[in-house]
């Protein structure tokens, strides 16, 4: 598809719509806008960066871009891990980061209305200050809510509370032709025709731009407590996961980590983890409204873990101790990134009962190929983050080995009934794998949907498929 290049005349129109201080071109474009968190997927410079402040501005920019066939890539904080917010066809990067107001907390309906550029950490804190909880808890707290919704971000509490999709009640969405849709509302249920709102969630900025969100909140649990559980083998660690889930202890988090990843985080953060003598660990969190109830729950979970072969159970019941463990958990990705020259990521999800055999397969690939592989993930959800590290490999060998291992990982996940991405999305980096995993019929339907929303293919072209 041929796109129009952004000209001085276009820039003047954008200045008129958004104000001259909100348009950046040439050397004024910050380097951050050329990539997301995974520079391995390429550096792409936009022809212009526009910071939007209102729905009306987004509508006018899109209408103009659509009429002139200028590609538009929406962007939140750029913390994505698959090149989703990167302008691979040039054109405009439309940043929603300045639309960062929380419009209204409603503690009777347990909802919040926000602009899309509000950071996850801002909403999380503001909700807690009002005695409410926004349950989705992806690792990168500086991501925007718009980005979270557009990737259907998961995170640490998905096993108990679900993912971002489960908390989106409504939204304002601007279509490529500039029309503004109001979808859903402050309503707990909705069976009124096709759910266009749900189609938007996880669409990675390819169907519309979100300019307002209505999100669901829940009452804030009074108490939380974490358990760090070491196992001397990966098999025992993963065998424990379905047993914990079956036990009715209802954990909010069941995270898996390898010893080597903990060591990397210790080095990266300069802090000491409570234990790193074992090969594999589960980090469990529980919440509830009374300490008594929580004590009974965690004791039951601890017993189950010990019966399943855990070598110990470390209780972390003070805010300080919980923070130090979760701080290390939050740094895993950065720690692995810092430990190597380049890395690629695989975000597969498999049924949780398959985790052990999937990780066994990962270990066999590591031995077979000359590649260091590090893993951690949301074990309770069957969602693993697997990192292939380049270290000292030459470019040719790295590309060959990496591509070979990635293909095998995705193919294996497919045979186990899994999917190629549990929460990070497809972007442009994982498109080829999506095609293989979904098959022609589903992909044709997806392409048809894209065409209905965006017949000129100006909105985030080249992403998802
Ligand atoms: C250290 C680290 C840990 C992470 N942990 C997790 C995790 O636990 N779980 C998880 O799910 N992800 C995780 N991520 C990935 C990332 O944070 C999420 O994908 C996040 O949702 C991206 O938000 P963002 O604001 O940075 O979006 P961006 O990266 O800017 O954009 C992501 C996608 O959304 C689109 N988009 C953004 N805003 C809008 C909008 N308003 N309207 C339309 N389209 C839009 C973009 O075009 C792009 O396709 C992690 C990332 C890092 C670096």
PDB file of C-alpha atoms and ligand atoms in Angstrom, residues 36-37 73-81 84-85 96 116 137-140 143-144 146-148 150-151 153-156 204-205 208-210 330 333-334 378 385 423-424 460, ligand 1:
ATOM      1  CA  UNK A  36       9.256   0.279  22.128  1.00  0.00           C
ATOM      2  CA  UNK A  37      10.975  -1.782  24.853  1.00  0.00           C
ATOM      3  CA  UNK A  73       0.457   4.825  14.928  1.00  0.00           C
ATOM      4  CA  UNK A  74      -1.161   5.376  18.338  1.00  0.00           C
ATOM      5  CA  UNK A  75       1.182   5.306  21.298  1.00  0.00           C
ATOM      6  CA  UNK A  76       0.882   5.256  25.068  1.00  0.00           C
ATOM      7  CA  UNK A  77       4.096   4.923  27.091  1.00  0.00           C
ATOM      8  CA  UNK A  78       5.884   2.726  24.539  1.00  0.00           C
ATOM      9  CA  UNK A  79       6.506  -0.074  27.069  1.00  0.00           C
ATOM     10  CA  UNK A  80       5.140  -2.689  24.658  1.00  0.00           C
ATOM     11  CA  UNK A  81       7.206  -5.793  23.867  1.00  0.00           C
ATOM     12  CA  UNK A  84       3.052  -2.435  18.456  1.00  0.00           C
ATOM     13  CA  UNK A  85       3.565   1.318  18.946  1.00  0.00           C
ATOM     14  CA  UNK A  96      -2.032   9.788  23.899  1.00  0.00           C
ATOM     15  CA  UNK A 116      -6.161   6.815  28.070  1.00  0.00           C
ATOM     16  CA  UNK A 137      -1.508  -5.584  37.623  1.00  0.00           C
ATOM     17  CA  UNK A 138       0.885  -5.951  34.668  1.00  0.00           C
ATOM     18  CA  UNK A 139       4.566  -5.706  35.569  1.00  0.00           C
ATOM     19  CA  UNK A 140       5.280  -2.331  33.951  1.00  0.00           C
ATOM     20  CA  UNK A 143       2.339   1.800  30.979  1.00  0.00           C
ATOM     21  CA  UNK A 144      -0.783   3.797  30.107  1.00  0.00           C
ATOM     22  CA  UNK A 146      -4.916   2.953  26.892  1.00  0.00           C
ATOM     23  CA  UNK A 147      -1.916   0.723  26.111  1.00  0.00           C
ATOM     24  CA  UNK A 148      -3.082  -1.823  28.705  1.00  0.00           C
ATOM     25  CA  UNK A 150      -5.174  -2.168  23.588  1.00  0.00           C
ATOM     26  CA  UNK A 151      -2.923  -5.118  24.473  1.00  0.00           C
ATOM     27  CA  UNK A 153      -2.621  -6.663  29.428  1.00  0.00           C
ATOM     28  CA  UNK A 154      -2.594  -9.472  31.993  1.00  0.00           C
ATOM     29  CA  UNK A 155      -0.185  -9.334  34.909  1.00  0.00           C
ATOM     30  CA  UNK A 156       0.216 -10.747  38.371  1.00  0.00           C
ATOM     31  CA  UNK A 204      -3.391  -3.050  19.375  1.00  0.00           C
ATOM     32  CA  UNK A 205      -4.474   0.283  17.940  1.00  0.00           C
ATOM     33  CA  UNK A 208      -9.691   2.795  16.593  1.00  0.00           C
ATOM     34  CA  UNK A 209      -8.008   5.160  19.025  1.00  0.00           C
ATOM     35  CA  UNK A 210      -9.283   5.091  22.589  1.00  0.00           C
ATOM     36  CA  UNK A 330       9.281  -6.569  38.798  1.00  0.00           C
ATOM     37  CA  UNK A 333      12.804  -8.451  32.409  1.00  0.00           C
ATOM     38  CA  UNK A 334      15.208  -5.532  32.774  1.00  0.00           C
ATOM     39  CA  UNK A 378       2.576 -16.185  35.426  1.00  0.00           C
ATOM     40  CA  UNK A 385       7.975 -15.293  29.386  1.00  0.00           C
ATOM     41  CA  UNK A 423      -0.625 -10.841  27.220  1.00  0.00           C
ATOM     42  CA  UNK A 424       1.974  -8.862  25.268  1.00  0.00           C
ATOM     43  CA  UNK A 460      -1.296   1.175  12.787  1.00  0.00           C
TER      44      UNK A 460
HETATM   45  C1  LIG B   1       9.371  -4.515  32.509  1.00  0.00           C
HETATM   46  C2  LIG B   1       8.093  -4.800  31.767  1.00  0.00           C
HETATM   47  C3  LIG B   1       7.151  -5.634  32.341  1.00  0.00           C
HETATM   48  C4  LIG B   1       5.950  -5.883  31.675  1.00  0.00           C
HETATM   49  N1  LIG B   1       5.042  -6.707  32.279  1.00  0.00           N
HETATM   50  C5  LIG B   1       3.867  -6.949  31.666  1.00  0.00           C
HETATM   51  C6  LIG B   1       2.909  -7.809  32.278  1.00  0.00           C
HETATM   52  O1  LIG B   1       3.104  -8.335  33.369  1.00  0.00           O
HETATM   53  N2  LIG B   1       1.767  -8.036  31.610  1.00  0.00           N
HETATM   54  C7  LIG B   1       1.503  -7.463  30.394  1.00  0.00           C
HETATM   55  O2  LIG B   1       0.432  -7.696  29.843  1.00  0.00           O
HETATM   56  N3  LIG B   1       2.397  -6.659  29.792  1.00  0.00           N
HETATM   57  C8  LIG B   1       3.560  -6.380  30.394  1.00  0.00           C
HETATM   58  N4  LIG B   1       4.484  -5.571  29.778  1.00  0.00           N
HETATM   59  C9  LIG B   1       4.224  -5.034  28.430  1.00  0.00           C
HETATM   60  C10 LIG B   1       3.638  -3.603  28.362  1.00  0.00           C
HETATM   61  O3  LIG B   1       3.870  -2.870  29.531  1.00  0.00           O
HETATM   62  C11 LIG B   1       2.147  -3.689  28.077  1.00  0.00           C
HETATM   63  O4  LIG B   1       1.969  -4.230  26.778  1.00  0.00           O
HETATM   64  C12 LIG B   1       1.389  -2.381  28.161  1.00  0.00           C
HETATM   65  O5  LIG B   1       0.017  -2.659  28.083  1.00  0.00           O
HETATM   66  C13 LIG B   1       1.755  -1.360  27.088  1.00  0.00           C
HETATM   67  O6  LIG B   1       1.236  -0.087  27.462  1.00  0.00           O
HETATM   68  P1  LIG B   1       1.877   1.246  26.842  1.00  0.00           P
HETATM   69  O7  LIG B   1       1.127   2.420  27.358  1.00  0.00           O
HETATM   70  O8  LIG B   1       3.321   1.273  27.032  1.00  0.00           O
HETATM   71  O9  LIG B   1       1.488   1.015  25.322  1.00  0.00           O
HETATM   72  P2  LIG B   1       2.391   1.174  24.012  1.00  0.00           P
HETATM   73  O10 LIG B   1       3.576   0.273  24.063  1.00  0.00           O
HETATM   74  O11 LIG B   1       2.633   2.601  23.761  1.00  0.00           O
HETATM   75  O12 LIG B   1       1.352   0.613  22.938  1.00  0.00           O
HETATM   76  C14 LIG B   1       0.927  -0.723  22.953  1.00  0.00           C
HETATM   77  C15 LIG B   1      -0.119  -0.928  21.840  1.00  0.00           C
HETATM   78  O13 LIG B   1      -1.317  -0.214  22.138  1.00  0.00           O
HETATM   79  C16 LIG B   1      -1.614   0.758  21.123  1.00  0.00           C
HETATM   80  N5  LIG B   1      -2.147   1.929  21.837  1.00  0.00           N
HETATM   81  C17 LIG B   1      -1.614   2.557  22.922  1.00  0.00           C
HETATM   82  N6  LIG B   1      -2.464   3.497  23.370  1.00  0.00           N
HETATM   83  C18 LIG B   1      -3.547   3.473  22.555  1.00  0.00           C
HETATM   84  C19 LIG B   1      -4.792   4.189  22.512  1.00  0.00           C
HETATM   85  N7  LIG B   1      -5.108   5.127  23.412  1.00  0.00           N
HETATM   86  N8  LIG B   1      -5.671   3.903  21.520  1.00  0.00           N
HETATM   87  C20 LIG B   1      -5.392   2.945  20.609  1.00  0.00           C
HETATM   88  N9  LIG B   1      -4.250   2.227  20.612  1.00  0.00           N
HETATM   89  C21 LIG B   1      -3.346   2.485  21.575  1.00  0.00           C
HETATM   90  C22 LIG B   1      -0.298   0.967  20.385  1.00  0.00           C
HETATM   91  O14 LIG B   1      -0.520   1.347  19.050  1.00  0.00           O
HETATM   92  C23 LIG B   1       0.330  -0.409  20.490  1.00  0.00           C
HETATM   93  O15 LIG B   1      -0.181  -1.259  19.501  1.00  0.00           O
HETATM   94  C24 LIG B   1       5.698  -5.297  30.407  1.00  0.00           C
HETATM   95  C25 LIG B   1       6.658  -4.458  29.836  1.00  0.00           C
HETATM   96  C26 LIG B   1       7.838  -4.206  30.487  1.00  0.00           C
HETATM   97  C27 LIG B   1       8.836  -3.291  29.849  1.00  0.00           C
END
